[in-house]
Coordinates of C-alpha atoms in Angstrom, one line a residue:
X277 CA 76.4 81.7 -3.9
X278 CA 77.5 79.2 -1.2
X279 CA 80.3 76.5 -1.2
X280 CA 76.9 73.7 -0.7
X281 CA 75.3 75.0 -3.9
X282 CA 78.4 75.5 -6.2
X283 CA 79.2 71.6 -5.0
X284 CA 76.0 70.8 -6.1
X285 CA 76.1 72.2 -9.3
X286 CA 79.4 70.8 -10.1
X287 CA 78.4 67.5 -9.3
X288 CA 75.2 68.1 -11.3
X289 CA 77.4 68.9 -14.6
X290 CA 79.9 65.9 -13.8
X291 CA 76.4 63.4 -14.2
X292 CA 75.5 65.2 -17.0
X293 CA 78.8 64.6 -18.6
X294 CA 79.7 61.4 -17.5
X295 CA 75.8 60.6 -19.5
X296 CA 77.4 62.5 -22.9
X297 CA 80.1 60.1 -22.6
X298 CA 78.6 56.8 -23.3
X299 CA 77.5 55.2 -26.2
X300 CA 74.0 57.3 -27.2
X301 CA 71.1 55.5 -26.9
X302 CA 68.3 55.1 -29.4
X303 CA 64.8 56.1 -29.4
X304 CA 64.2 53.5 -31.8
X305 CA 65.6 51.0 -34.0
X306 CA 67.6 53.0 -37.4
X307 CA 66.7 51.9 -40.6
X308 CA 69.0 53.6 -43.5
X309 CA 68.3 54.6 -47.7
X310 CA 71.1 51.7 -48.0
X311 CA 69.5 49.2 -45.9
X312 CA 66.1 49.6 -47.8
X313 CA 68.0 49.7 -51.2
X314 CA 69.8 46.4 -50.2
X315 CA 66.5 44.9 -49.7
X316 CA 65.3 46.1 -53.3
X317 CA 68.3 44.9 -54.9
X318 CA 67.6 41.2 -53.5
X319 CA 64.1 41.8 -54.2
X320 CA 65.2 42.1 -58.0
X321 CA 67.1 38.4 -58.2
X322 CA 64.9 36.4 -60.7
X323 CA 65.0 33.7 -58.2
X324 CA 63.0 35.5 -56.1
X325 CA 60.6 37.4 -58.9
X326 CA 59.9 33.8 -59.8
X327 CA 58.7 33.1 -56.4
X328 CA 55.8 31.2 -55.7
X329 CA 54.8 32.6 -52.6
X330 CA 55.4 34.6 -49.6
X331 CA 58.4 36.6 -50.4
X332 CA 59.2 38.4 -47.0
X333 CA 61.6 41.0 -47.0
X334 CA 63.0 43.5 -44.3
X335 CA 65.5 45.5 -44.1
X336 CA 68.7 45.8 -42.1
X337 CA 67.9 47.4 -38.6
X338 CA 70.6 49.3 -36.5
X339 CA 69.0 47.6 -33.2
X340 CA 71.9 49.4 -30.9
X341 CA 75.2 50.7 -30.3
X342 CA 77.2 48.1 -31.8
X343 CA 74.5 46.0 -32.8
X344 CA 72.3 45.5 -35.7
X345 CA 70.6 43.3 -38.1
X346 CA 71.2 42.3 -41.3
X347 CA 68.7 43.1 -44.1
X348 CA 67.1 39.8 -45.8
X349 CA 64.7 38.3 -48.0
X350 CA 62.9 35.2 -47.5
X351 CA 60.5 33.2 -50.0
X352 CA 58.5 29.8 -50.8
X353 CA 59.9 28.9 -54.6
X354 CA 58.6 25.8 -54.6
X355 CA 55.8 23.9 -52.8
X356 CA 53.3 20.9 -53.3
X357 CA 51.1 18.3 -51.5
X358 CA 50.0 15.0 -52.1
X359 CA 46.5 16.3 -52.8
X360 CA 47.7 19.1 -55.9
X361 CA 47.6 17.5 -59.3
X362 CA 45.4 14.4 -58.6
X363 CA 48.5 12.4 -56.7
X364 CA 51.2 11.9 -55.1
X365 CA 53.8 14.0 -54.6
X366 CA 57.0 12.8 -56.2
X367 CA 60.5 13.7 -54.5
X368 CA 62.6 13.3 -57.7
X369 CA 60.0 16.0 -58.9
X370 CA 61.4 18.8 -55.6
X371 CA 64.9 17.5 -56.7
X372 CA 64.4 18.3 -60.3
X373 CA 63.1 21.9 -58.9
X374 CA 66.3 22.5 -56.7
X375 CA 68.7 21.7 -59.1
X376 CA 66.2 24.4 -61.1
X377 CA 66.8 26.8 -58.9
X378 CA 70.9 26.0 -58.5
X379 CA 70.6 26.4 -62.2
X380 CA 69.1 30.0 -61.7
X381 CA 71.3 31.6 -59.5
X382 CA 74.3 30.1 -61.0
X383 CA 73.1 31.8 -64.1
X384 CA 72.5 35.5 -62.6
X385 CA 76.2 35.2 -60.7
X386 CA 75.9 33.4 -57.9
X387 CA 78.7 31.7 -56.4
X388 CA 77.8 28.5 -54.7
X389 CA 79.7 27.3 -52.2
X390 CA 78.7 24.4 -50.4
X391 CA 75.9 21.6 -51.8
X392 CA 74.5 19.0 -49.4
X393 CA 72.1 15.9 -50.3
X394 CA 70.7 13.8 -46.9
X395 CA 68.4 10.9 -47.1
X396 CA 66.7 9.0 -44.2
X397 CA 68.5 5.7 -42.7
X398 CA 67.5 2.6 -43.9
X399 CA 65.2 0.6 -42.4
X400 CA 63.6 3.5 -40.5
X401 CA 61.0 6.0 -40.5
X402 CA 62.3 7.3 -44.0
X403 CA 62.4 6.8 -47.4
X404 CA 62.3 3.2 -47.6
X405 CA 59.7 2.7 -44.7
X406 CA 56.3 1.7 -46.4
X407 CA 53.1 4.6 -46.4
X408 CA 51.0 4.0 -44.1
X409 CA 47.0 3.8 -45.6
X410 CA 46.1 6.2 -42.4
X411 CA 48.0 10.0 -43.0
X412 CA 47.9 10.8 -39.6
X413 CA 49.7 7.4 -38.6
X414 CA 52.9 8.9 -38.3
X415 CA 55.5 10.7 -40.5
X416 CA 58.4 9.8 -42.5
X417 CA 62.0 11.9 -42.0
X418 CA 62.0 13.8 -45.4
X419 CA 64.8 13.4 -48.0
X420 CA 66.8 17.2 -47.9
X421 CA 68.4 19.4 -50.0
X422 CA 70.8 22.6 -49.5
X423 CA 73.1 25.0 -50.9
X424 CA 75.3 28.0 -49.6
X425 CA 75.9 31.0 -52.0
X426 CA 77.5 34.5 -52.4
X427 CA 77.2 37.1 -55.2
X428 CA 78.4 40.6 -55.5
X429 CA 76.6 43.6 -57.0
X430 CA 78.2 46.9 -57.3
X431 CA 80.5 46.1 -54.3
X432 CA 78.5 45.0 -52.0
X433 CA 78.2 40.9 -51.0
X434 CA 74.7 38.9 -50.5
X435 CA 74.2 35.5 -48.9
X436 CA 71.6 33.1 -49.9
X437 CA 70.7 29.9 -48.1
X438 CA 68.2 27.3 -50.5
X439 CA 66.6 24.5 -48.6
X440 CA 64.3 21.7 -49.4
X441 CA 62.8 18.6 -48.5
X442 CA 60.3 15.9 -49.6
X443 CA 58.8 12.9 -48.2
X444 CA 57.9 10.1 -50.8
X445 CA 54.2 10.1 -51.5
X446 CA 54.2 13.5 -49.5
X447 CA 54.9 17.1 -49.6
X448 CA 58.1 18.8 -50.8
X449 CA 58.8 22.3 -50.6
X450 CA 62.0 24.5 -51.4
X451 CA 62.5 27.8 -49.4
X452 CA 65.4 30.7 -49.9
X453 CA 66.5 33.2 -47.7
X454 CA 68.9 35.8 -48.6
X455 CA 70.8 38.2 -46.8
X456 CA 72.7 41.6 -47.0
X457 CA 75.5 43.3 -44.8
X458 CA 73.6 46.0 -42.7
X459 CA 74.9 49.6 -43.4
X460 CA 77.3 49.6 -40.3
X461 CA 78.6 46.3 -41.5
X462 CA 81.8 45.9 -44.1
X463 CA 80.0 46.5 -47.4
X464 CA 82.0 43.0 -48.5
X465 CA 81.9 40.5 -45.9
X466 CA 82.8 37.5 -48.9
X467 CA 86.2 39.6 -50.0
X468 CA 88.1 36.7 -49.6
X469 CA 86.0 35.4 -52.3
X470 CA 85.1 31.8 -51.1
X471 CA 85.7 28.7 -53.8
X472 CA 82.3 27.8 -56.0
X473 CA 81.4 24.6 -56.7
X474 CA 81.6 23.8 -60.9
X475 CA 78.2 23.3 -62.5
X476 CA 77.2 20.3 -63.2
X477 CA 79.3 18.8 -60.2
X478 CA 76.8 18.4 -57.7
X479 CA 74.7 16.0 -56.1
X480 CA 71.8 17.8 -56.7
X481 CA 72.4 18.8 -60.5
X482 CA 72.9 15.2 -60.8
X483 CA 69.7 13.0 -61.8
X484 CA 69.0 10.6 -59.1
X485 CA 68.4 10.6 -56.0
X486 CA 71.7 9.6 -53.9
X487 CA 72.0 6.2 -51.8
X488 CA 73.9 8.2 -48.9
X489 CA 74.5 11.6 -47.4
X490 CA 76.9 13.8 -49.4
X491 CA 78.1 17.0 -48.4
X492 CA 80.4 19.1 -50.9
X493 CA 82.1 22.6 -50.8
X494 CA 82.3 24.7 -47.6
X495 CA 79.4 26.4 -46.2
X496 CA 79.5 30.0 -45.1
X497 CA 76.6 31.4 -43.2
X498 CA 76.1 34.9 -42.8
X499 CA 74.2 35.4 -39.0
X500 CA 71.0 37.5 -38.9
X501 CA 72.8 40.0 -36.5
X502 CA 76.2 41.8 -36.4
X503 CA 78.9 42.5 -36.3
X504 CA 80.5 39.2 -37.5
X505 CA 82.4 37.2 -34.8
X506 CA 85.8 37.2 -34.3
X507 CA 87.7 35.2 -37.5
X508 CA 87.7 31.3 -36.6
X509 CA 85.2 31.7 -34.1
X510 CA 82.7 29.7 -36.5
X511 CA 81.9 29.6 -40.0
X512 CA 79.4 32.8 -39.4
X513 CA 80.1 35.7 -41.1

């Protein structure tokens, strides 16, 4: 064999190996048994069983090297329009519903960290701006509600975000989205075990709607992707 072809073949093998080296790549996004049973075990929260509607669930997704998504459940538990029921639409009625639904995940262990009440400014397109007779005239900013929460279930920690809004003599709606730590992720990411609000303590367990913003608690987020950012970075996890 000749010193040109043995070069060759040594460079050939030095590509190849160089190529073993690197992070593999994948033929297609990795879905694990934990991912899908991480799914199931938000799929089981009586919050979402009592779900009105469109309960959306998928599973955590190892999308790369290094890179993945984080399984999560999303769902309507609460809707209703100006035209269901024969009238308007009340917003004390979407409040009463939220605080509901604070009360149902405080009662299955829910930790909830962070409670938020906004209403519209005065004098402007909000809640104290008069209907117009034609709907299509223009909108109103809705009043909003929203809570941050954790829970742990055989040592593993889910996320849950609750929003919801109304507009007086409009439609209000609450929507939940909950999340799980993908299978290469920390099966805790809440171990430093983040300081719940006490029931009753809230501006949306209390009756009334509030005369100004109030935020309480801290709220945690827990991103869609991983891995979590570098500690302080934000308040993702």
């Amino acid at each position: 064999m000749s010193r040109g072809v043995v070069t060759v073949l040594i460079l050939q093998l030095a590509l190849v190996l160089a190529g073993c080296s690197g992070p593999p790549e994948l033929d297609r996004p990795r879905v694990t048994d934990t991912d899908r049973q991480r799914v199931q075990v938000m799929l089981d929260e009586q919050i979402i069983r009592n779900a009105m509607k469109d309960v959306s669930p998928q599973p955590g997704t190892l999308l790369a090297e290094g890179s993945w998504s984080r399984g999560s459940v999303a769902a309507s538990i609460f809707s209703v329009y100006p035209d269901e029921g024969g009238g308007p639409a009340s917003p004390e009625l979407t409040e009463r519903r939220t605080a509901e639904s604070m009360g149902v995940l405080r009662d299955t262990g829910w930790t909830i960290m962070s409670a938020s009440c906004d209403v519209p400014e005065p004098g402007g397109s909000g809640a104290s701006a008069p209907p117009s007779p034609d709907p299509g005239a223009g909108s109103y900013s809705p009043l909003r509600w929203a809570l941050t929460a954790y829970k742990h279930v055989d040592g593993v920690s889910y996320w849950a975000n609750l929003t919801a809004g109304a507009v007086p003599s409009g439609p209000g709606f609450i929507d939940l989205t909950m999340r799980a730590p993908n299978a290469d992720d920390p099966a805790d990411l809440f171990a430093d075990r983040p300081a719940g609000l006490p029931a009753d303590s809230t501006c949306i367990e209390k009756p009334g709607i509030v005369a100004e913003d109030v935020a309480q608690g801290s709220p945690i987020y827990l991103a869609q992707r991983g891995p979590s950012p570098p500690e302080g970075a934000n308040p993702a996890r």
